GROMACS .gro file of C-alpha atoms in nm:
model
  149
    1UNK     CA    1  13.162   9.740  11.778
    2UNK     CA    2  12.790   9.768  11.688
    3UNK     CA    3  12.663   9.573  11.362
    4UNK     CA    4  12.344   9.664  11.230
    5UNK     CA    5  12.141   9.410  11.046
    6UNK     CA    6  11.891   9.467  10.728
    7UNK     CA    7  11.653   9.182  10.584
    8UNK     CA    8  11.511   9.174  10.258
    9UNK     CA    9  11.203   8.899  10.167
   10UNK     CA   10  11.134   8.852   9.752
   11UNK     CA   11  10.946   8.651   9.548
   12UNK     CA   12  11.007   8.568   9.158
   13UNK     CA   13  10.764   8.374   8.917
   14UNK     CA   14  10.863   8.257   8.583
   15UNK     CA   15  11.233   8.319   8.383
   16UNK     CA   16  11.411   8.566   8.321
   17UNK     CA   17  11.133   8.785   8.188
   18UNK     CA   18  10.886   8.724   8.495
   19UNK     CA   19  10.803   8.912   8.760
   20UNK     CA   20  10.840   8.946   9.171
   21UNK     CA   21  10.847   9.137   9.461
   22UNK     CA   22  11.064   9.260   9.781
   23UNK     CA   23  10.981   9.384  10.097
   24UNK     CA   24  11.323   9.515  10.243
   25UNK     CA   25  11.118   9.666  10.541
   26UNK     CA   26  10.997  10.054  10.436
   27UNK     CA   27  11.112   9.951  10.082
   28UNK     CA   28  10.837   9.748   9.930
   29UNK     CA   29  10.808   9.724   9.548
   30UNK     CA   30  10.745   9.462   9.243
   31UNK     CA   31  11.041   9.381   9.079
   32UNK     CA   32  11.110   9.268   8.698
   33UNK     CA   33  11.381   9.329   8.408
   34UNK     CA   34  11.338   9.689   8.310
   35UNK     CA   35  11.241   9.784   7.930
   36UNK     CA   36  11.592   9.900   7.843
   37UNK     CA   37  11.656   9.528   7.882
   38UNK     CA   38  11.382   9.351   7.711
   39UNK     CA   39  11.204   9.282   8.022
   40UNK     CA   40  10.824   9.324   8.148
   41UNK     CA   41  10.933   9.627   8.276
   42UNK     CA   42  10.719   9.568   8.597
   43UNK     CA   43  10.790   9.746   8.902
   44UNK     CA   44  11.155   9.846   9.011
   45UNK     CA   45  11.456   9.657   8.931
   46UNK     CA   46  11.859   9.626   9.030
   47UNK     CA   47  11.978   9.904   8.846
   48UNK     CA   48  11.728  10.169   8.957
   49UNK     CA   49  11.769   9.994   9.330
   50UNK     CA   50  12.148  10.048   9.341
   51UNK     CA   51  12.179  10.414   9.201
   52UNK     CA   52  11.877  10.441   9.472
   53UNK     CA   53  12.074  10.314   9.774
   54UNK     CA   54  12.414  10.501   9.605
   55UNK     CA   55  12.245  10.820   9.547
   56UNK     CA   56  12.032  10.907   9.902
   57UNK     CA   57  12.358  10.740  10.073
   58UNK     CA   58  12.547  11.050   9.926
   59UNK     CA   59  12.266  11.275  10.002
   60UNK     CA   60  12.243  11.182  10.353
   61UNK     CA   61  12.609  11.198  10.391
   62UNK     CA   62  12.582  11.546  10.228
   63UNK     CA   63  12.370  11.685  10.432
   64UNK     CA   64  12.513  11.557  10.778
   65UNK     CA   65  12.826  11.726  10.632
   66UNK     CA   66  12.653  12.044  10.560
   67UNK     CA   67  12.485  12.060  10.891
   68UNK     CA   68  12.839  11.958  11.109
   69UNK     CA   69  13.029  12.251  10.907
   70UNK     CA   70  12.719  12.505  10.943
   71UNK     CA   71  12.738  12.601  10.577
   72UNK     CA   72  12.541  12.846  10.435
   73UNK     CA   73  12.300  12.603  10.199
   74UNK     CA   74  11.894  12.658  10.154
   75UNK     CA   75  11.803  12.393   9.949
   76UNK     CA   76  11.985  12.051   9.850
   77UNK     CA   77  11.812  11.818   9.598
   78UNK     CA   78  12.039  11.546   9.387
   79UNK     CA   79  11.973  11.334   9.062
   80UNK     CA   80  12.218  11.010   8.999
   81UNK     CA   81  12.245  10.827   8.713
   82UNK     CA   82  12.384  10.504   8.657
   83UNK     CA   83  12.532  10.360   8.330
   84UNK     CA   84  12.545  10.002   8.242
   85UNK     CA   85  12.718   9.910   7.931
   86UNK     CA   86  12.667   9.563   7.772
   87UNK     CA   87  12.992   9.402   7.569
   88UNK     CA   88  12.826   9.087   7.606
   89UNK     CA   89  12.770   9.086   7.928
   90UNK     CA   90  12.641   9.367   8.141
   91UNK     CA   91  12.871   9.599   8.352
   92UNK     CA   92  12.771   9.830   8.575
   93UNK     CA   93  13.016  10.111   8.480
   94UNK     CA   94  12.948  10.436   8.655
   95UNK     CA   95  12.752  10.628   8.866
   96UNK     CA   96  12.740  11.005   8.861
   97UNK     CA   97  12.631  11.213   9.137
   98UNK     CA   98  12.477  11.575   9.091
   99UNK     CA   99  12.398  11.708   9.376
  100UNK     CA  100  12.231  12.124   9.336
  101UNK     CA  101  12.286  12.323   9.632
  102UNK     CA  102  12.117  12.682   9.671
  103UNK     CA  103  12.314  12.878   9.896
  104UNK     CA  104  12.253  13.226  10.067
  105UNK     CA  105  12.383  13.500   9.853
  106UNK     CA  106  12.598  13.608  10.176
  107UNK     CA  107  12.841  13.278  10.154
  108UNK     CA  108  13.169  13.401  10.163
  109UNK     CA  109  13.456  13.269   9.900
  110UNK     CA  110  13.617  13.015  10.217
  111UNK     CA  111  13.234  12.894  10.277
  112UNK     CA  112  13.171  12.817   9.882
  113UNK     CA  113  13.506  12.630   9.897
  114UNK     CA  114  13.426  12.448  10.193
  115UNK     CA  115  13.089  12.358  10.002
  116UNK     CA  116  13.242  12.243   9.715
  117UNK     CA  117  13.504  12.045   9.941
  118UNK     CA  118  13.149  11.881  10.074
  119UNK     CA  119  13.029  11.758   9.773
  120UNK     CA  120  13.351  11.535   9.731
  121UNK     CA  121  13.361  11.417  10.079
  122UNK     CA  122  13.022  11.310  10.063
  123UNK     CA  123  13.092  11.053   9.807
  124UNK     CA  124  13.452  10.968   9.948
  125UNK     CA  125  13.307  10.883  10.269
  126UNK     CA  126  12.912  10.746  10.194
  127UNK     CA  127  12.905  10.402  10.278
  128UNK     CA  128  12.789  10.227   9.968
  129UNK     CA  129  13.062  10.447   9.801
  130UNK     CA  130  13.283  10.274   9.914
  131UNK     CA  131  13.120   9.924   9.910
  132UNK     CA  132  13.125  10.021   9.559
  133UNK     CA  133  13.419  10.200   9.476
  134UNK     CA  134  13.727   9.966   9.272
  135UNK     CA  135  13.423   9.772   9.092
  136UNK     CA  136  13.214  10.084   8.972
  137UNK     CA  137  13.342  10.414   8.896
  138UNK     CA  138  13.225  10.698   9.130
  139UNK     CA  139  13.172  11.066   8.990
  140UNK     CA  140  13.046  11.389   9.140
  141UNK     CA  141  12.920  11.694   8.888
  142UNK     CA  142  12.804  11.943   9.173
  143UNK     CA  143  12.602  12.299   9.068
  144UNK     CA  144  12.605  12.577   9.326
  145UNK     CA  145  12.320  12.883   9.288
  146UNK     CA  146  12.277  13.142   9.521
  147UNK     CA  147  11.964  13.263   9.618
  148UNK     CA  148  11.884  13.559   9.830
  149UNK     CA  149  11.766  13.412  10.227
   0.00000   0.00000   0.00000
């Protein structure tokens, strides 16, 4: 068994309205509460980080999928949102996938359902997912297009 390691560095200055940073190797940002939240609203922040990790997880997994199956799909391009609710405390309630897949106008009926079957998978197996999954829920709302190769 192989483990692979990742190392984040940050800094913080001030409270709870102050600002920092992180270097988490290519990922290098300033870091503060977001706006939303009554903060400075400088850089990136948790909320944006996790539905980043949770959403190009999915599209990675998505596209390996794609590719092993050999599926008929021209373009692939996702937007995730996350919803926290606050009741006092903040929850991070649910993420929702939605990933838009072009796909050649010659896809036959068992290639759109394997497609379709993809866009499921992807989230069932994508490893923050699952690190997720019991604590937030997980949703996929999938468009397919066709467009002429």
């Amino acid at each position: 068994m192989s483990r692979h390691h990742f190392f984040m560095k940050a800094t913080w200055t001030g409270g709870r309205n102050g600002t920092g940073t992180i270097d988490a190797g290519h990922l290098k940002s300033q870091i503060s509460i977001p706006a939303v939240m009554d903060g400075p609203d400088v850089g990136t922040n948790p909320d944006e980080m996790l539905i980043g990790a949770a959403g190009t997880c999915y599209l990675i997994t998505l596209a390996a999928i794609i590719e092993r199956r050999r599926l008929p799909v021209i373009e692939l391009s996702l937007e995730t949102e996350g919803i926290v609710r606050a009741d006092p405390k903040l929850v991070f309630e649910k993420i929702i996938h939605r990933p838009k897949l072009i796909v050649q106008t010659s896809a036959g009926e068992k290639e759109l359902k394997s497609i379709k079957q993809a866009t499921e998978q992807a989230e069932k197996t994508c490893m923050i997912s699952n690190a997720l999954r019991g604590n937030v829920e997980l949703e996929v709302e999938a468009s397919i297009q066709f467009q002429q190769a």
